Amino acid sequence: MPDDSMTLAESIDPDLANVALRGLLGTPKTLPATLFYDEEGCRLFYRITELPEYYLTRTELALLAEIAPLLVGPTAGLIEYGASDETKASILLDQTSASGRPAFAAYVPIDVAESALMAMAARLARARPALKVWPVVGDFLRPVALPAALDGLARLGFFPGSTIGNLDPAQARLFLAQARRTLGTGARMLVGVDLRKDAALLIPAYDDAAGVTAAFNLNILARLNREAGADFDLDGFAHRATWNAEESRIEMHLVSRRAQTVRIEDHAIRFAPGETIHTENSYKHTPEAFRAIATGAGWRAERMWTDSARLFSLHLLSG
Ligand code: AVJ
C-alpha cells in the first residue's frame, strides 16, 4: 500500500501495468474484472450489494438462510472460493446437527484480497474460537493445496455471489473440474448462480440510479492512475451496461467520450470516440445451462433452489 514516505516511482506496480497493457493494447480493448477489487473497489462493491436495484446479494442471503439446515451432514470443512467477508459463510458455520455439534469444524477461505482475508480471519478467531480457520491468499482460479486441518472431514466447496458469472462457460467448466479435483471424491459444492431474466430487471442492477456501479466501473481507471502510473482522464469515459442475449451475459464497458490518448509506462493508447474498454462479463444461466456446465465438469447436479421470484439460484453439486 502506498504511504507518504514512498516516492511516486516506488508506488507504481509494474505487474499491474503489464496486466493492464495486455488488455489495452489488444482489439477490442479489455481489462480483467479482477482489477476492480482494490480497497476502494471493495468498498464500492459493498455499496452495490445494498442498492435497491442489485437484487443478487439479498436474494442469495435469504435463500441460503432457508436451505442451510439441509446441508448439515457428517462434520465438514467449508472451502470458500472468493471469500472476502464471512457474511455468507456465517450462515453455514452457524448450523448444528440434531445433537448440537457444529456442522463445520474448519473453514478455508480463498481470496486475492489479502488484507480483507486476514481481517476476516482475526474476526473469526475471536467470534468462533473452536473453528479452525485456514485462510489461503491467492487467485481461486489456480489450483490450491488444501491444509491438513481438513483431514478426516467431509468437504463442502462454496462459491457464492454468482462470481462464477464472471467466467465464460468454458472457463466455468474448467474451474469446477479443478475444484472437484481439489476437494476430492465424495465432496459437495454449493454454487450461487444468477438466473437469466428480463433485461428490464438486469440492466438497472448494473446501471443503478445512484451511479454507484458507474463509480465502481470507473474506479478501475482511477486505480490504474494510482498504482500503474496511467494518466486516464476519468471525465473522458462513461459507464455502460448492456445485455448480450446471444451470450446470455451483462457486459460492462467504459466508453471513450472523445478521441484521446492515454499513457501507461512508455505506451500511448489511442481511443476513437465511442470506442470501449470491455471491463466485465456477468453471465446469467438458466438452471439447465448451469447444470450442463457442472455435469460437463464431472459433478452430479444434486439439487437446486431458487427464490419465489426466480431471481437467483443455489446449486448443490456432488461427486
Ligand atoms: C461480484 C461478479 C458477482 O457480476 O454481479 C456488480 C460484480 N459488477 N456490479 C456481478 C458486479 C457490477 C458482480 N460479481
XYZ file of C-alpha atoms and ligand atoms in Angstrom:
333
model
C 0.000 0.000 0.000
C 1.466 3.426 -0.919
C 2.270 5.660 2.030
C 3.634 9.185 2.394
C 7.235 8.058 2.727
C 7.217 6.419 -0.714
C 8.170 8.277 -3.857
C 5.772 8.108 -6.779
C 8.063 5.784 -8.734
C 8.189 3.288 -5.875
C 4.398 3.156 -5.651
C 3.982 2.066 -9.292
C 3.275 -1.637 -9.681
C 4.880 -2.900 -12.940
C 2.908 -6.180 -12.810
C -0.365 -4.254 -12.688
C 0.796 -2.031 -15.559
C 1.638 -5.141 -17.607
C -1.741 -6.769 -16.936
C -3.494 -3.543 -17.975
C -1.340 -3.096 -21.085
C -2.012 -6.653 -22.241
C -5.735 -5.834 -22.364
C -5.495 -2.248 -23.601
C -3.114 -2.951 -26.490
C -5.460 -5.632 -27.891
C -8.516 -5.208 -30.120
C -11.163 -4.823 -28.756
C -9.724 -3.222 -25.615
C -10.371 -5.114 -22.370
C -9.407 -5.017 -18.687
C -9.804 -8.043 -16.397
C -12.671 -7.766 -13.878
C -10.300 -8.939 -11.116
C -8.777 -5.412 -11.236
C -11.966 -3.929 -9.740
C -11.152 -5.103 -6.241
C -8.623 -2.736 -4.686
C -9.701 -1.284 -1.339
C -11.813 1.444 -2.938
C -13.326 -1.104 -5.343
C -14.214 -3.444 -2.460
C -15.924 -0.522 -0.696
C -17.874 0.370 -3.844
C -18.859 -3.265 -4.437
C -20.171 -3.454 -0.883
C -22.327 -0.376 -1.600
C -23.591 -2.089 -4.781
C -24.777 -5.064 -2.719
C -27.004 -2.690 -0.724
C -28.580 -0.944 -3.749
C -32.331 -1.451 -4.324
C -31.644 -2.455 -7.960
C -28.957 -5.030 -7.096
C -31.194 -7.945 -6.080
C -28.441 -10.604 -6.135
C -26.881 -10.392 -2.663
C -30.024 -10.030 -0.587
C -31.845 -12.734 -2.550
C -28.966 -15.182 -2.168
C -28.619 -14.483 1.578
C -32.323 -15.137 2.192
C -32.196 -18.332 0.123
C -29.066 -19.518 1.903
C -30.635 -18.985 5.338
C -33.608 -21.045 4.213
C -31.679 -24.041 2.846
C -28.616 -24.100 5.150
C -30.116 -26.692 7.559
C -30.478 -29.083 4.601
C -26.700 -29.075 4.098
C -25.871 -30.490 7.531
C -24.247 -33.937 7.349
C -21.109 -35.529 8.790
C -18.783 -32.908 10.341
C -17.348 -30.970 7.424
C -14.770 -28.436 6.308
C -16.042 -25.427 4.369
C -13.854 -24.247 1.471
C -14.974 -20.881 0.096
C -13.778 -19.561 -3.262
C -13.535 -15.753 -3.471
C -14.205 -15.115 0.223
C -13.599 -11.526 1.276
C -16.016 -11.406 4.198
C -17.768 -14.010 6.327
C -21.389 -12.847 5.959
C -22.455 -15.735 3.725
C -20.202 -18.383 5.277
C -21.513 -17.454 8.738
C -24.955 -18.723 7.783
C -23.396 -22.140 7.092
C -20.991 -22.015 10.053
C -23.950 -21.364 12.418
C -25.530 -24.710 11.514
C -25.544 -27.531 14.052
C -26.546 -31.178 13.909
C -29.550 -32.555 15.817
C -27.188 -33.345 18.724
C -25.951 -29.735 18.819
C -22.484 -30.383 17.325
C -21.293 -27.690 14.851
C -21.818 -28.769 11.243
C -18.418 -27.317 10.256
C -15.132 -27.803 12.137
C -12.839 -25.996 9.695
C -13.100 -23.069 7.275
C -10.723 -22.410 4.366
C -11.472 -19.011 2.748
C -9.578 -18.386 -0.520
C -9.230 -14.828 -1.890
C -6.790 -12.460 -3.603
C -7.700 -9.568 -1.268
C -5.074 -10.315 1.387
C -5.916 -7.552 3.862
C -9.645 -8.354 3.796
C -8.871 -12.068 4.251
C -6.572 -11.506 7.235
C -9.053 -9.126 8.886
C -11.765 -11.769 8.479
C -9.530 -14.498 9.963
C -8.880 -12.271 13.004
C -12.620 -11.615 13.495
C -13.417 -15.326 13.209
C -10.693 -16.292 15.709
C -12.479 -14.078 18.256
C -16.073 -14.943 17.312
C -15.619 -18.719 16.755
C -12.624 -19.918 18.794
C -13.467 -23.599 18.204
C -13.395 -23.238 14.418
C -10.122 -23.976 12.609
C -9.671 -21.111 10.118
C -7.043 -21.510 7.413
C -7.033 -18.520 5.017
C -5.420 -19.026 1.610
C -4.251 -15.873 -0.201
C -4.447 -16.389 -3.926
C -6.393 -16.480 -7.145
C -9.004 -19.216 -6.785
C -8.621 -20.000 -10.489
C -5.206 -21.509 -9.668
C -5.025 -24.948 -8.073
C -4.729 -24.759 -4.271
C -3.397 -27.358 -1.853
C -5.891 -27.939 0.946
C -4.488 -27.729 4.501
C -4.197 -30.738 6.827
C -6.866 -29.066 9.003
C -9.366 -30.685 6.619
C -8.078 -34.255 7.062
C -10.825 -36.629 8.123
C -13.608 -34.107 7.483
C -16.301 -34.169 4.803
C -15.870 -31.290 2.362
C -18.249 -28.618 1.144
C -16.954 -26.253 -1.533
C -18.774 -22.910 -1.531
C -18.777 -20.449 -4.448
C -21.471 -17.845 -3.712
C -22.410 -14.477 -5.181
C -22.655 -15.551 -8.821
C -18.938 -14.836 -9.057
C -18.943 -17.799 -11.449
C -20.791 -15.428 -13.796
C -17.506 -13.603 -14.444
C -16.269 -16.741 -16.229
C -17.432 -17.766 -19.672
C -18.996 -21.251 -19.818
C -15.737 -22.962 -20.873
C -13.766 -21.266 -18.072
C -16.543 -22.060 -15.587
C -16.365 -25.735 -16.552
C -12.559 -25.771 -16.134
C -12.851 -24.048 -12.742
C -15.486 -26.513 -11.498
C -13.451 -29.503 -12.735
C -10.393 -28.204 -10.903
C -12.392 -27.570 -7.710
C -13.690 -31.141 -7.967
C -10.113 -32.484 -8.106
C -9.047 -30.230 -5.204
C -11.982 -31.177 -2.979
C -11.632 -34.910 -3.682
C -14.079 -37.773 -4.030
C -17.252 -37.584 -2.007
C -17.102 -33.783 -1.746
C -20.045 -31.495 -2.405
C -20.107 -27.982 -3.772
C -22.676 -25.192 -3.358
C -22.663 -22.585 -6.142
C -24.650 -19.321 -6.262
C -25.772 -18.576 -9.817
C -27.721 -15.548 -11.000
C -30.607 -16.623 -13.239
C -31.310 -15.454 -16.760
C -34.176 -12.960 -16.694
C -35.716 -9.960 -18.438
C -33.215 -7.274 -19.452
C -35.544 -4.716 -17.829
C -34.544 -6.185 -14.440
C -30.916 -6.919 -15.308
C -29.845 -3.566 -16.737
C -30.744 -1.413 -13.675
C -28.861 -3.888 -11.450
C -25.725 -2.965 -13.436
C -26.590 0.698 -14.079
C -28.168 1.967 -10.868
C -29.835 5.341 -10.421
C -27.358 6.480 -7.742
C -24.385 5.857 -10.038
C -22.544 3.507 -7.680
C -21.925 0.896 -10.401
C -20.636 3.660 -12.695
C -18.197 4.716 -9.946
C -17.201 1.033 -9.450
C -16.501 0.651 -13.177
C -14.582 3.960 -13.421
C -12.553 3.108 -10.306
C -10.602 0.606 -12.419
C -9.165 3.596 -14.359
C -8.579 5.575 -11.155
C -6.737 2.541 -9.781
C -4.506 2.348 -12.872
C -3.733 6.066 -12.383
C -2.919 5.479 -8.681
C -0.985 2.242 -8.943
C 0.206 1.765 -12.526
C 1.228 5.324 -13.404
C -1.505 5.717 -16.054
C -2.979 9.133 -16.915
C -6.654 8.366 -17.642
C -8.934 11.436 -17.575
C -11.927 9.969 -15.727
C -14.263 12.568 -17.276
C -13.282 11.203 -20.687
C -15.049 7.853 -20.102
C -18.654 6.853 -19.415
C -20.082 3.710 -17.780
C -22.213 1.464 -19.989
C -24.023 -1.798 -19.151
C -25.556 -3.843 -21.976
C -27.419 -7.155 -22.191
C -25.916 -9.592 -24.714
C -28.816 -12.029 -25.236
C -26.858 -14.365 -27.507
C -24.103 -14.914 -24.942
C -26.587 -14.600 -22.041
C -24.467 -12.032 -20.239
C -24.413 -8.482 -18.945
C -21.386 -6.642 -20.287
C -19.827 -3.640 -18.617
C -17.860 -1.211 -20.728
C -16.144 2.154 -20.341
C -16.923 4.278 -23.381
C -14.445 6.898 -24.604
C -16.378 10.182 -24.871
C -13.931 11.575 -27.473
C -10.721 10.859 -29.368
C -7.979 10.700 -26.751
C -4.596 9.185 -25.938
C -3.743 7.613 -22.587
C -0.185 6.879 -21.426
C 0.906 3.869 -19.383
C 4.646 3.428 -18.948
C 6.102 4.190 -22.402
C 2.972 3.170 -24.312
C 0.486 5.585 -25.898
C -3.004 4.046 -26.095
C -5.280 5.760 -28.586
C -9.080 5.805 -28.263
C -11.542 6.698 -31.038
C -14.732 8.493 -29.949
C -17.223 5.829 -28.764
C -14.556 3.107 -28.525
C -14.969 0.987 -25.399
C -12.914 -0.904 -22.843
C -14.775 -4.135 -22.007
C -14.308 -4.490 -18.233
C -16.651 -7.304 -17.165
C -18.929 -10.124 -18.227
C -21.621 -11.291 -15.847
C -23.191 -14.458 -17.265
C -26.785 -15.305 -16.339
C -27.561 -19.024 -16.543
C -30.850 -20.870 -16.797
C -30.963 -23.868 -14.425
C -30.431 -26.193 -17.419
C -27.472 -24.220 -18.767
C -25.707 -24.247 -15.406
C -26.396 -27.964 -14.883
C -24.809 -28.653 -18.275
C -21.662 -26.762 -17.221
C -21.490 -28.595 -13.871
C -22.020 -32.056 -15.334
C -19.506 -31.242 -18.075
C -17.019 -30.673 -15.236
C -17.738 -34.139 -13.812
C -20.094 -33.136 -10.973
C -23.526 -34.575 -10.352
C -26.228 -31.866 -10.162
C -27.808 -32.946 -6.873
C -30.366 -30.222 -6.218
C -31.242 -26.615 -7.000
C -33.134 -24.000 -5.024
C -34.476 -20.634 -6.183
C -36.406 -17.783 -4.555
C -40.121 -17.423 -5.351
C -39.475 -14.711 -7.963
C -36.847 -16.972 -9.620
C -34.192 -14.266 -9.496
C -31.302 -16.330 -8.119
C -30.328 -19.992 -7.751
C -28.217 -22.132 -5.438
C -26.959 -25.377 -6.975
C -25.733 -28.280 -4.837
C -23.260 -30.480 -6.722
C -21.823 -33.806 -5.603
C -19.208 -36.163 -6.853
C -19.174 -9.987 -7.867
C -19.005 -10.735 -10.119
C -20.927 -11.279 -8.822
O -21.308 -9.722 -11.679
O -22.871 -9.052 -10.335
C -21.579 -5.969 -9.629
C -19.780 -7.826 -9.862
N -20.287 -5.871 -11.337
N -21.932 -4.907 -10.366
C -21.685 -9.258 -10.607
C -20.539 -6.586 -10.259
C -21.141 -4.845 -11.391
C -20.656 -8.975 -9.502
N -19.931 -10.228 -9.100
